[in-house]
CSV table of C-alpha atoms and ligand atoms in Angstrom, one decimal:
chain,number,residue,atom,x,y,z
A,1,MET,CA,-69.2,-103.8,0.3
A,2,GLN,CA,-66.8,-105.5,-2.0
A,3,GLY,CA,-63.1,-106.0,-1.2
A,4,LYS,CA,-63.6,-104.1,1.9
A,5,ARG,CA,-61.4,-105.1,4.7
A,6,ASN,CA,-62.5,-104.5,8.1
A,7,ILE,CA,-59.8,-103.6,10.6
A,8,SER,CA,-60.8,-104.3,14.0
A,9,LYS,CA,-60.2,-102.0,16.9
A,10,LYS,CA,-58.1,-104.6,18.4
A,11,GLN,CA,-55.8,-104.6,15.4
A,12,ILE,CA,-55.5,-100.8,15.6
A,13,VAL,CA,-54.4,-101.0,19.2
A,14,GLU,CA,-51.9,-103.6,18.3
A,15,ILE,CA,-50.4,-101.6,15.5
A,16,VAL,CA,-50.1,-98.5,17.7
A,17,ALA,CA,-48.6,-100.4,20.5
A,18,LEU,CA,-46.0,-102.0,18.2
A,19,SER,CA,-45.1,-98.6,16.7
A,20,VAL,CA,-44.6,-97.1,20.1
A,21,ALA,CA,-42.5,-100.0,21.1
A,22,ILE,CA,-40.3,-99.6,18.1
A,23,LEU,CA,-39.9,-95.9,18.8
A,24,LEU,CA,-39.1,-96.4,22.4
A,25,ALA,CA,-36.6,-99.1,21.5
A,26,ALA,CA,-35.0,-96.6,19.0
A,27,LEU,CA,-34.9,-93.9,21.6
A,28,ALA,CA,-33.4,-96.2,24.2
A,29,LEU,CA,-30.8,-97.2,21.7
A,30,LEU,CA,-30.0,-93.5,20.9
A,31,LEU,CA,-29.7,-92.6,24.5
A,32,THR,CA,-27.5,-95.5,25.2
A,33,VAL,CA,-25.0,-95.0,22.4
A,34,SER,CA,-24.8,-91.1,22.6
A,35,ASP,CA,-22.0,-89.2,24.4
A,36,PRO,CA,-22.4,-85.7,26.0
A,37,ILE,CA,-20.7,-82.8,24.2
A,38,ILE,CA,-18.7,-79.9,25.9
A,39,LEU,CA,-18.7,-76.6,24.1
A,40,PRO,CA,-16.1,-74.2,25.7
A,41,GLU,CA,-17.0,-70.5,25.3
A,42,GLY,CA,-14.5,-67.9,24.2
A,43,ASP,CA,-10.9,-68.3,22.9
A,44,ASP,CA,-8.5,-71.2,23.1
A,45,PRO,CA,-5.8,-70.6,23.9
A,46,VAL,CA,-6.2,-67.5,26.1
A,47,THR,CA,-3.3,-65.2,26.9
A,48,VAL,CA,-3.4,-63.3,30.2
A,49,ASP,CA,-1.0,-60.8,31.6
A,50,VAL,CA,0.7,-61.8,34.8
A,51,PHE,CA,-0.8,-60.2,37.9
A,52,THR,CA,-4.1,-59.5,36.1
A,53,PRO,CA,-7.3,-61.4,37.1
A,54,TYR,CA,-8.3,-64.3,35.0
A,55,GLU,CA,-12.0,-65.0,34.5
A,56,ASP,CA,-12.7,-68.2,32.7
A,57,ALA,CA,-15.2,-67.9,29.9
A,58,GLY,CA,-16.7,-71.2,30.9
A,59,ALA,CA,-18.4,-73.9,28.7
A,60,LYS,CA,-21.7,-75.4,27.9
A,61,ALA,CA,-22.6,-79.1,27.8
A,62,ARG,CA,-25.2,-80.9,25.9
A,63,PHE,CA,-26.5,-84.3,25.7
A,64,VAL,CA,-28.3,-85.1,22.5
A,65,PHE,CA,-30.7,-82.2,22.6
A,66,PHE,CA,-30.6,-81.6,26.3
A,67,ASP,CA,-28.7,-78.8,28.0
A,68,ILE,CA,-26.7,-80.5,30.8
A,69,THR,CA,-24.5,-77.5,31.6
A,70,GLU,CA,-25.5,-77.8,35.2
A,71,PHE,CA,-23.7,-81.1,35.4
A,72,LEU,CA,-20.5,-79.6,34.1
A,73,GLU,CA,-17.4,-79.7,36.4
A,74,THR,CA,-14.6,-77.3,35.8
A,75,ASP,CA,-10.9,-77.6,37.1
A,76,ASN,CA,-9.3,-74.2,36.9
A,77,PRO,CA,-5.7,-74.2,38.1
A,78,VAL,CA,-4.8,-70.8,36.6
A,79,ASP,CA,-2.5,-68.8,39.0
A,80,THR,CA,-1.9,-65.4,37.4
A,81,THR,CA,0.9,-64.6,39.9
A,82,LYS,CA,3.1,-67.1,38.0
A,83,THR,CA,3.8,-67.2,34.3
A,84,GLY,CA,3.3,-70.4,32.5
A,85,ASP,CA,0.7,-72.5,30.5
A,86,TYR,CA,-2.3,-73.8,32.4
A,87,ASP,CA,-5.0,-76.3,31.4
A,88,VAL,CA,-8.5,-75.5,32.4
A,89,THR,CA,-10.4,-78.8,32.2
A,90,TYR,CA,-14.1,-79.3,31.8
A,91,ARG,CA,-15.7,-82.6,32.6
A,92,VAL,CA,-19.2,-83.9,32.3
A,93,SER,CA,-20.8,-87.4,32.8
A,94,PHE,CA,-24.3,-88.2,31.8
A,95,LEU,CA,-26.1,-91.5,31.7
A,96,PHE,CA,-23.7,-93.9,30.1
A,97,GLY,CA,-21.3,-91.3,28.5
A,98,SER,CA,-18.8,-88.7,29.6
A,99,ALA,CA,-16.8,-85.9,28.0
A,100,GLU,CA,-13.7,-83.8,28.7
A,101,ALA,CA,-12.5,-80.6,27.2
A,102,VAL,CA,-9.4,-78.5,27.8
A,103,ARG,CA,-8.6,-74.8,27.4
A,104,THR,CA,-5.0,-73.6,27.4
A,105,VAL,CA,-4.4,-70.4,29.4
A,106,LYS,CA,-1.0,-68.7,28.9
A,107,VAL,CA,0.0,-66.4,31.8
A,108,VAL,CA,2.7,-64.2,30.3
A,109,ASP,CA,4.9,-61.2,31.2
A,110,ARG,CA,4.6,-58.7,28.4
A,111,VAL,CA,5.6,-55.6,30.4
A,112,ALA,CA,9.1,-54.2,29.7
A,113,PRO,CA,11.5,-53.5,32.6
A,114,VAL,CA,11.8,-49.9,33.6
A,115,VAL,CA,15.3,-48.4,33.5
A,116,THR,CA,15.8,-45.3,35.7
A,117,LEU,CA,18.9,-43.1,35.3
A,118,LYS,CA,20.9,-42.1,38.3
A,119,GLY,CA,22.0,-38.5,37.9
A,120,ASP,CA,21.0,-36.1,35.1
A,121,ALA,CA,19.9,-37.2,31.7
A,122,GLU,CA,22.1,-34.5,30.2
A,123,ILE,CA,25.6,-33.7,31.5
A,124,ARG,CA,28.0,-31.1,30.1
A,125,LEU,CA,31.7,-31.6,30.7
A,126,GLU,CA,35.0,-30.2,29.4
A,127,SER,CA,36.5,-33.6,29.0
A,128,ILE,CA,35.1,-37.1,28.8
A,129,ALA,CA,37.8,-38.1,31.2
A,130,GLN,CA,35.8,-36.1,33.8
A,131,PHE,CA,32.8,-38.3,33.3
A,132,GLU,CA,32.0,-40.5,36.2
A,133,ASP,CA,29.1,-42.6,35.2
A,134,PRO,CA,26.4,-42.4,37.9
A,135,GLY,CA,24.8,-45.5,36.3
A,136,ALA,CA,21.1,-46.6,36.3
A,137,SER,CA,18.8,-48.9,38.0
A,138,ALA,CA,16.3,-51.4,36.5
A,139,THR,CA,13.2,-53.0,37.8
A,140,ASP,CA,10.7,-55.4,36.2
A,141,ASN,CA,7.1,-56.0,37.1
A,142,TYR,CA,7.8,-59.7,37.3
A,143,ASP,CA,11.6,-60.3,37.7
A,144,GLY,CA,12.1,-57.5,40.2
A,145,ASP,CA,15.5,-55.8,40.4
A,146,LEU,CA,17.4,-56.2,37.2
A,147,THR,CA,20.0,-53.5,37.9
A,148,ALA,CA,22.9,-56.0,37.7
A,149,LYS,CA,21.8,-57.1,34.2
A,150,ILE,CA,22.0,-53.6,32.7
A,151,LEU,CA,24.3,-53.6,29.7
A,152,PRO,CA,25.6,-50.1,29.0
A,153,SER,CA,26.8,-49.0,25.6
A,154,ARG,CA,28.0,-45.7,24.2
A,155,THR,CA,28.0,-43.9,20.9
A,156,GLU,CA,30.1,-40.9,20.0
A,157,LYS,CA,29.5,-38.1,17.6
A,158,VAL,CA,31.9,-35.3,16.9
A,159,PHE,CA,30.7,-31.9,15.6
A,160,THR,CA,33.2,-30.3,13.3
A,161,GLU,CA,31.1,-27.5,12.1
A,162,GLY,CA,28.0,-25.4,12.7
A,163,GLU,CA,26.6,-24.2,16.0
A,164,ARG,CA,27.9,-27.2,17.9
A,165,LYS,CA,31.4,-27.1,16.4
A,166,GLY,CA,34.0,-28.5,18.9
A,167,GLU,CA,31.4,-30.5,20.8
A,168,THR,CA,31.5,-34.2,21.1
A,169,GLU,CA,28.2,-35.9,22.0
A,170,TYR,CA,28.2,-39.2,23.8
A,171,VAL,CA,25.0,-41.1,24.1
A,172,TYR,CA,25.0,-43.7,26.8
A,173,THR,CA,22.3,-46.4,26.5
A,174,TYR,CA,21.5,-48.5,29.6
A,175,SER,CA,19.5,-51.5,28.3
A,176,VAL,CA,18.2,-54.5,30.0
A,177,LEU,CA,16.1,-57.6,29.1
A,178,ASP,CA,13.7,-59.4,31.5
A,179,ALA,CA,13.4,-63.2,31.6
A,180,ALA,CA,10.5,-63.0,29.1
A,181,GLY,CA,12.7,-61.1,26.6
A,182,ASN,CA,11.0,-57.7,27.1
A,183,SER,CA,13.6,-54.9,26.7
A,184,GLY,CA,13.8,-51.6,28.5
A,185,PHE,CA,16.3,-48.8,28.3
A,186,ALA,CA,17.2,-45.3,29.3
A,187,LEU,CA,19.5,-42.7,27.5
A,188,ARG,CA,21.9,-40.2,28.9
A,189,THR,CA,23.6,-37.6,26.8
A,190,VAL,CA,27.0,-36.3,27.7
A,191,ILE,CA,28.1,-33.2,25.8
A,192,VAL,CA,31.8,-32.6,25.9
A,193,LYS,CA,33.4,-29.3,25.0
A,194,ASP,CA,36.6,-27.7,26.2
A,195,VAL,CA,35.8,-24.1,26.8
A,196,THR,CA,38.6,-23.3,29.2
A,197,PRO,CA,41.8,-21.8,27.7
A,198,PRO,CA,45.2,-23.0,28.8
A,199,VAL,CA,46.9,-21.2,31.7
A,200,ILE,CA,50.3,-19.8,30.9
A,201,THR,CA,52.8,-19.5,33.7
A,202,LEU,CA,55.9,-17.4,33.1
A,203,LYS,CA,59.0,-18.7,34.6
A,204,GLY,CA,60.9,-15.9,36.4
A,205,GLY,CA,57.9,-13.6,36.7
A,206,ASP,CA,56.2,-11.1,34.4
A,207,SER,CA,58.7,-8.4,34.7
A,208,VAL,CA,62.5,-9.0,34.4
A,209,SER,CA,65.5,-6.8,33.9
A,210,VAL,CA,68.7,-7.3,32.0
A,211,VAL,CA,71.7,-5.1,32.1
A,212,LYS,CA,72.6,-3.4,28.8
A,213,GLY,CA,75.1,-5.4,26.9
A,214,GLN,CA,74.4,-8.7,28.8
A,215,PRO,CA,72.5,-11.4,26.9
A,216,TYR,CA,68.8,-11.8,27.6
A,217,GLN,CA,68.1,-15.4,28.5
A,218,GLU,CA,64.5,-16.2,27.8
A,219,PRO,CA,63.3,-17.8,31.1
A,220,GLY,CA,60.5,-19.6,29.2
A,221,ALA,CA,57.0,-20.4,30.1
A,222,THR,CA,54.7,-23.3,30.5
A,223,ALA,CA,51.1,-23.8,29.6
A,224,GLN,CA,48.7,-26.1,31.3
A,225,ASP,CA,45.3,-27.0,29.8
A,226,ASN,CA,42.5,-28.5,31.8
A,227,VAL,CA,41.9,-31.1,29.1
A,228,ASP,CA,45.2,-31.4,27.1
A,229,GLY,CA,47.6,-31.1,30.1
A,230,GLU,CA,50.9,-29.4,29.4
A,231,ILE,CA,50.9,-27.8,25.9
A,232,ALA,CA,53.4,-25.9,23.9
A,233,VAL,CA,54.0,-22.2,24.3
A,234,SER,CA,55.0,-19.9,21.4
A,235,VAL,CA,57.2,-17.0,22.2
A,236,SER,CA,57.4,-13.8,20.2
A,237,GLY,CA,58.9,-10.4,20.6
A,238,ALA,CA,62.6,-9.4,20.5
A,239,VAL,CA,64.7,-7.9,23.3
A,240,ASN,CA,67.5,-5.6,22.0
A,241,THR,CA,69.9,-5.7,24.9
A,242,SER,CA,72.2,-3.1,23.2
A,243,SER,CA,69.5,-0.5,23.7
A,244,GLU,CA,68.0,0.6,27.0
A,245,GLY,CA,64.3,0.4,27.2
A,246,THR,CA,61.3,-1.8,27.9
A,247,TYR,CA,60.5,-4.6,25.6
A,248,THR,CA,57.4,-6.9,25.6
A,249,VAL,CA,57.8,-10.6,25.0
A,250,THR,CA,54.5,-12.4,24.2
A,251,TYR,CA,53.6,-16.0,25.0
A,252,THR,CA,50.7,-17.7,23.4
A,253,ALA,CA,49.2,-21.2,23.8
A,254,GLU,CA,46.3,-22.8,22.1
A,255,ASP,CA,44.6,-26.0,23.2
A,256,ALA,CA,43.3,-28.7,21.0
A,257,ALA,CA,39.8,-27.2,21.1
A,258,GLY,CA,41.1,-23.9,19.9
A,259,ASN,CA,41.0,-21.9,23.2
A,260,LYS,CA,43.8,-19.4,23.2
A,261,SER,CA,45.7,-17.7,26.0
A,262,GLU,CA,48.3,-15.0,25.9
A,263,ALA,CA,50.7,-13.6,28.5
A,264,THR,CA,53.3,-11.0,28.2
A,265,ARG,CA,56.5,-10.3,30.0
A,266,LYS,CA,58.0,-6.9,30.4
A,267,VAL,CA,61.8,-7.0,29.9
A,268,THR,CA,63.7,-3.9,30.9
A,269,VAL,CA,67.1,-3.4,29.5
A,270,ARG,CA,68.9,-1.5,32.3
A,271,ALA,CA,71.8,0.9,32.2
A,272,PRO,CA,75.0,-0.8,33.5
A,273,LEU,CA,75.9,-0.1,37.2
A,274,PRO,CA,77.9,3.1,37.9
A,275,SER,CA,81.4,2.2,39.0
A,276,PRO,CA,81.6,1.9,42.8
A,277,ALA,CA,83.5,4.5,44.7
A,278,ALA,CA,87.0,3.5,45.4
A,279,GLY,CA,88.0,2.7,49.0
A,280,GLU,CA,91.1,3.5,51.0
A,281,PRO,CA,94.0,1.4,49.6
A,282,LEU,CA,95.1,-1.4,51.9
A,283,THR,CA,98.7,-2.3,52.8
A,284,PRO,CA,99.5,-5.7,51.1
A,285,GLY,CA,99.9,-8.3,53.9
A,286,GLY,CA,98.4,-6.0,56.4
A,287,SER,CA,96.1,-7.3,59.3
A,288,TYR,CA,92.6,-6.1,58.8
A,289,VAL,CA,89.1,-6.8,60.2
A,290,ALA,CA,86.0,-6.1,58.1
A,291,LEU,CA,83.0,-6.3,60.4
A,292,THR,CA,79.9,-7.2,58.4
A,293,PHE,CA,76.3,-7.2,59.6
A,294,ASP,CA,73.6,-9.2,57.7
A,295,ASP,CA,69.8,-9.2,57.7
A,296,GLY,CA,69.1,-5.7,58.9
A,297,PRO,CA,68.1,-3.0,59.2
A,298,SER,CA,66.2,-3.7,62.4
A,299,GLY,CA,65.8,-2.2,65.8
A,300,ASN,CA,69.2,-3.5,66.7
A,301,THR,CA,71.0,-1.6,63.9
A,302,THR,CA,71.1,1.7,65.8
A,303,ALA,CA,72.7,0.0,68.8
A,304,VAL,CA,75.4,-1.5,66.4
A,305,LEU,CA,75.9,1.9,64.8
A,306,ASP,CA,76.3,3.6,68.2
A,307,VAL,CA,79.1,1.2,69.3
A,308,LEU,CA,80.9,1.6,65.9
A,309,LYS,CA,80.6,5.3,66.3
A,310,GLN,CA,82.0,5.2,69.8
A,311,TYR,CA,85.1,3.3,68.6
A,312,ASN,CA,85.2,5.2,65.3
A,313,ILE,CA,85.0,1.9,63.4
A,314,LYS,CA,83.8,1.6,59.7
A,315,ALA,CA,81.9,-1.6,58.9
A,316,THR,CA,79.6,-3.0,56.2
A,317,PHE,CA,75.8,-3.7,56.4
A,318,PHE,CA,74.3,-6.2,54.0
A,319,ILE,CA,70.6,-5.2,54.1
A,320,LEU,CA,67.3,-6.8,53.1
A,321,ASN,CA,64.3,-5.0,51.9
A,322,TYR,CA,63.2,-2.4,54.4
A,323,PRO,CA,60.2,-0.2,55.2
A,324,GLU,CA,60.4,3.6,54.6
A,325,SER,CA,60.9,4.2,58.3
A,326,TYR,CA,64.4,2.8,58.0
A,327,ILE,CA,65.6,5.3,55.4
A,328,PRO,CA,67.2,7.5,58.2
A,329,VAL,CA,69.1,4.5,59.5
A,330,LEU,CA,70.5,3.9,56.0
A,331,LYS,CA,71.4,7.5,55.6
A,332,ARG,CA,73.2,7.4,59.0
A,333,MET,CA,75.3,4.3,57.8
A,334,ILE,CA,76.4,6.3,54.7
A,335,SER,CA,77.1,9.5,56.6
A,336,GLU,CA,79.2,7.7,59.2
A,337,GLY,CA,81.3,6.1,56.5
A,338,HIS,CA,80.0,2.5,56.5
A,339,THR,CA,79.5,0.5,53.4
A,340,LEU,CA,75.8,0.0,52.5
A,341,ALA,CA,75.7,-3.4,50.8
A,342,ILE,CA,72.9,-5.6,49.5
A,343,HIS,CA,72.0,-9.0,51.0
A,344,SER,CA,68.9,-9.8,49.0
A,345,TYR,CA,65.4,-8.6,48.5
A,346,SER,CA,64.2,-11.2,50.9
A,347,HIS,CA,65.6,-14.1,52.9
A,348,GLU,CA,63.2,-16.6,51.6
A,349,TYR,CA,65.4,-19.2,49.9
A,350,SER,CA,62.4,-20.8,48.3
A,351,SER,CA,61.7,-17.5,46.5
A,352,ILE,CA,65.1,-15.9,45.7
A,353,TYR,CA,66.8,-19.1,44.5
A,354,THR,CA,64.2,-20.4,42.1
A,355,SER,CA,66.3,-19.1,39.2
A,356,PRO,CA,69.2,-16.8,38.6
A,357,ASP,CA,66.6,-14.2,37.3
A,358,ALA,CA,64.6,-14.5,40.6
A,359,TYR,CA,67.6,-13.4,42.6
A,360,MET,CA,68.7,-10.8,40.1
A,361,GLN,CA,65.2,-9.1,40.0
A,362,GLY,CA,65.3,-8.6,43.7
A,363,LEU,CA,68.9,-7.3,43.5
A,364,TYR,CA,68.0,-4.8,40.9
A,365,THR,CA,65.0,-3.7,43.0
A,366,MET,CA,67.1,-3.3,46.1
A,367,HIS,CA,69.8,-1.4,44.2
A,368,ASP,CA,67.4,1.0,42.6
A,369,LYS,CA,65.4,1.5,45.8
A,370,ILE,CA,68.6,2.4,47.8
A,371,LEU,CA,69.7,4.7,45.1
A,372,ARG,CA,66.4,6.5,45.1
A,373,ASP,CA,66.1,6.7,48.9
A,374,THR,CA,69.6,7.6,49.7
A,375,GLY,CA,71.5,8.4,46.5
A,376,TYR,CA,73.9,5.6,47.3
A,377,ASN,CA,75.2,3.2,44.6
A,378,ALA,CA,75.3,-0.2,46.4
A,379,THR,CA,77.4,-2.6,44.4
A,380,ILE,CA,78.7,-5.0,47.1
A,381,ILE,CA,76.5,-7.9,47.8
A,382,ARG,CA,76.4,-11.1,49.9
A,383,PHE,CA,74.2,-14.0,49.0
A,384,PRO,CA,71.9,-15.2,51.7
A,385,GLY,CA,73.5,-18.4,53.1
A,386,GLY,CA,76.7,-17.4,51.4
A,387,SER,CA,77.8,-18.5,47.9
A,388,SER,CA,78.6,-21.9,49.3
A,389,ASN,CA,75.0,-22.6,50.4
A,390,THR,CA,73.5,-26.0,49.5
A,391,VAL,CA,69.9,-25.1,50.4
A,392,SER,CA,69.4,-23.5,47.0
A,393,ARG,CA,69.7,-27.0,45.5
A,394,ASN,CA,66.2,-27.5,46.7
A,395,TYR,CA,65.0,-24.8,44.3
A,396,CYS,CA,67.3,-24.6,41.3
A,397,GLN,CA,70.2,-26.8,40.3
A,398,GLY,CA,73.3,-24.7,39.6
A,399,VAL,CA,71.8,-21.4,40.6
A,400,MET,CA,74.8,-20.3,42.7
A,401,THR,CA,77.2,-21.2,39.9
A,402,ALA,CA,75.2,-19.1,37.6
A,403,LEU,CA,74.6,-16.2,40.0
A,404,THR,CA,78.2,-15.8,41.2
A,405,LYS,CA,79.3,-15.4,37.5
A,406,ARG,CA,76.4,-13.2,36.6
A,407,VAL,CA,76.6,-10.6,39.5
A,408,GLU,CA,80.3,-10.1,38.7
A,409,ALA,CA,79.5,-9.7,35.0
A,410,GLU,CA,77.0,-7.1,35.8
A,411,GLY,CA,79.4,-5.0,38.0
A,412,TYR,CA,78.6,-6.3,41.5
A,413,SER,CA,81.1,-7.8,43.9
A,414,TYR,CA,80.1,-10.5,46.3
A,415,TYR,CA,81.7,-11.3,49.6
A,416,ASP,CA,81.4,-14.3,51.8
A,417,TRP,CA,83.3,-14.4,55.2
A,418,ASN,CA,86.3,-16.1,56.7
A,419,VAL,CA,85.4,-15.6,60.4
A,420,ASP,CA,82.0,-16.5,61.9
A,421,SER,CA,81.0,-14.8,65.1
A,422,GLY,CA,78.4,-17.5,65.7
A,423,ASP,CA,75.6,-15.0,66.4
A,424,ALA,CA,73.4,-16.9,64.1
A,425,ASP,CA,74.0,-20.3,65.7
A,426,GLY,CA,70.9,-19.6,67.8
A,427,ASN,CA,68.5,-16.8,68.5
A,428,CYS,CA,70.3,-15.1,71.4
A,429,MET,CA,73.8,-16.5,71.7
A,430,ALA,CA,75.8,-15.4,74.8
A,431,LYS,CA,77.9,-12.4,74.3
A,432,ASP,CA,81.1,-14.3,75.4
A,433,TYR,CA,80.4,-16.9,72.8
A,434,LEU,CA,80.6,-14.3,70.1
A,435,VAL,CA,83.7,-12.6,71.5
A,436,LYS,CA,85.5,-16.0,71.8
A,437,ASN,CA,84.6,-17.0,68.2
A,438,VAL,CA,85.9,-13.7,66.7
A,439,LYS,CA,89.0,-13.7,68.9
A,440,ASN,CA,89.9,-17.2,67.8
A,441,GLY,CA,89.0,-16.6,64.2
A,442,LEU,CA,91.1,-13.6,63.5
A,443,ARG,CA,94.4,-14.2,61.5
A,444,SER,CA,97.2,-11.7,61.0
A,445,GLY,CA,98.3,-10.8,57.5
A,446,ARG,CA,94.9,-10.9,55.8
A,447,VAL,CA,91.5,-9.2,55.7
A,448,ASN,CA,89.3,-11.0,58.3
A,449,VAL,CA,85.8,-10.7,57.0
A,450,VAL,CA,83.6,-11.3,60.2
A,451,LEU,CA,80.1,-12.5,59.8
A,452,MET,CA,77.7,-10.9,62.2
A,453,HIS,CA,74.0,-10.0,62.2
A,454,ASP,CA,71.9,-7.0,63.1
A,455,ALA,CA,68.5,-8.7,62.8
A,456,SER,CA,66.1,-7.8,65.6
A,457,SER,CA,66.8,-11.0,67.6
A,458,LYS,CA,70.5,-10.4,67.7
A,459,SER,CA,70.6,-8.2,70.8
A,460,THR,CA,73.9,-9.7,72.1
A,461,THR,CA,75.8,-8.7,69.0
A,462,PRO,CA,76.1,-5.0,69.8
A,463,GLN,CA,76.9,-6.1,73.4
A,464,ALA,CA,79.9,-8.2,72.2
A,465,LEU,CA,81.3,-5.5,69.9
A,466,PRO,CA,83.3,-3.4,72.4
A,467,GLU,CA,85.3,-6.5,73.5
A,468,ILE,CA,85.8,-7.7,70.0
A,469,ILE,CA,87.0,-4.3,68.9
A,470,ALA,CA,89.2,-3.8,71.9
A,471,ASP,CA,90.8,-7.2,71.4
A,472,ALA,CA,91.5,-6.8,67.7
A,473,GLN,CA,92.9,-3.3,68.2
A,474,ALA,CA,95.1,-4.6,71.0
A,475,ARG,CA,96.4,-7.2,68.6
A,476,GLY,CA,97.2,-4.6,65.9
A,477,PHE,CA,94.3,-5.2,63.5
A,478,SER,CA,92.8,-2.2,61.6
A,479,PHE,CA,89.1,-2.0,60.8
A,480,VAL,CA,88.0,-1.4,57.2
A,481,PRO,CA,84.7,-1.3,55.5
A,482,LEU,CA,84.3,-3.5,52.4
A,483,SER,CA,85.2,-1.7,49.1
A,484,SER,CA,86.8,-2.3,45.8
A,485,SER,CA,90.1,-2.1,47.6
A,486,VAL,CA,89.3,-5.2,49.7
A,487,PRO,CA,90.0,-8.5,47.8
A,488,PRO,CA,86.9,-10.6,47.7
A,489,VAL,CA,86.5,-13.5,50.2
A,490,HIS,CA,84.8,-16.3,48.3
A,491,HIS,CA,83.6,-19.7,49.5
A,492,GLY,CA,83.7,-22.7,47.3
A,493,ILE,CA,80.5,-23.1,45.3
A,494,ASN,CA,78.4,-26.2,46.2
A,495,ASN,CA,75.5,-25.7,43.8
B,1,ZN,ZN1,71.4,-13.4,56.0
């Protein structure tokens, strides 16, 4: 066999051994210089909602071509009850190498705060001024109570036409931000419309009278609106005071929202008073006593009349409004020669002295009632408290100044007094006190107009009368009822 090389078995063994040695050396070198590798699973970074559980997706580890996941250590500090960025760290060491990997986990608040209205979501009012904001509350899943951080705002829309004409709509927005910047809000609608018309108040009542030929003085009216406050009143309708009859004066008021109100007043133009019957003429400079009894009729009036009848004395009764049962007493006064005169419709200063018209309406009512009940034309009057009273200042400045002129212009005569019996100084003044007051008050050479009362509480007044009469007669005084023959006794006016 030519060129044939013989390789001995020994040589083969040596070659194989050498090859294995080289391979092993190469492998040893590879294992020595290689590092493990960490392969996290899932996303990085990971976002997690606060308060929701976090489950880490984990990682795998390899070393060269070996799976060494079982040697992996994980540090997971994620606390989902607190927002923030957390690092999940994976570590592995194998042979001569080690590796570390990090995953970022963001725990975040993405939930908006909840705003809850207090009160209704829709409120209807007549004026925005009536709106008292009930407010709102706010809570956040992470920040807790945010009520103090609510920022309210308001928009306004006015409807000038269509179905909602006259309405103004206010939208209140209650908004709040949490620390993470999530916003929450709630809305409230307030619809404002004035639907209530103004209220007209007539000064001096809804029915007034004026005597023919006297001027009609418009007492006026006021209008109050629930939204606009006091507003103007338009007056229409004429009163012709030269012609008797009933006239209507109309008062209208319209508020800013267009709600209208109307009121009317009946104005009666009355016939002038018939002339009063003339009295017995008095002797100039004579000494006279005119006994006058105010505030009746009452249960005491008959007792007074009985004494007057016994002494055949004529006196004057200034009466207030009376029930039907007293008509016979009034008729007796007339038939026994007394003067039936008018005090007032009532004794309530706060009612009769609110205006000249207020007193006059009561006076007309009394005059007409007496005329109807008895046929008597009462034209003599006395103002409650006298024309000098100051109490009327509380109700109407200048009312007595106006009234004293007006009653005379309309044909009445008013009388005050120049002797006070004192029977109104208390409820049941002693008889002797009254007698002494009148005795001391009488002056010769004039008409002594004596103030007395026949109200129900004045029981000592009729008891004092016999002595008063006897004393005056003994001193030469004559008794007269008030009439056009008796010169008026007037106080000074204080209001
Ligand atoms: Zn009186």
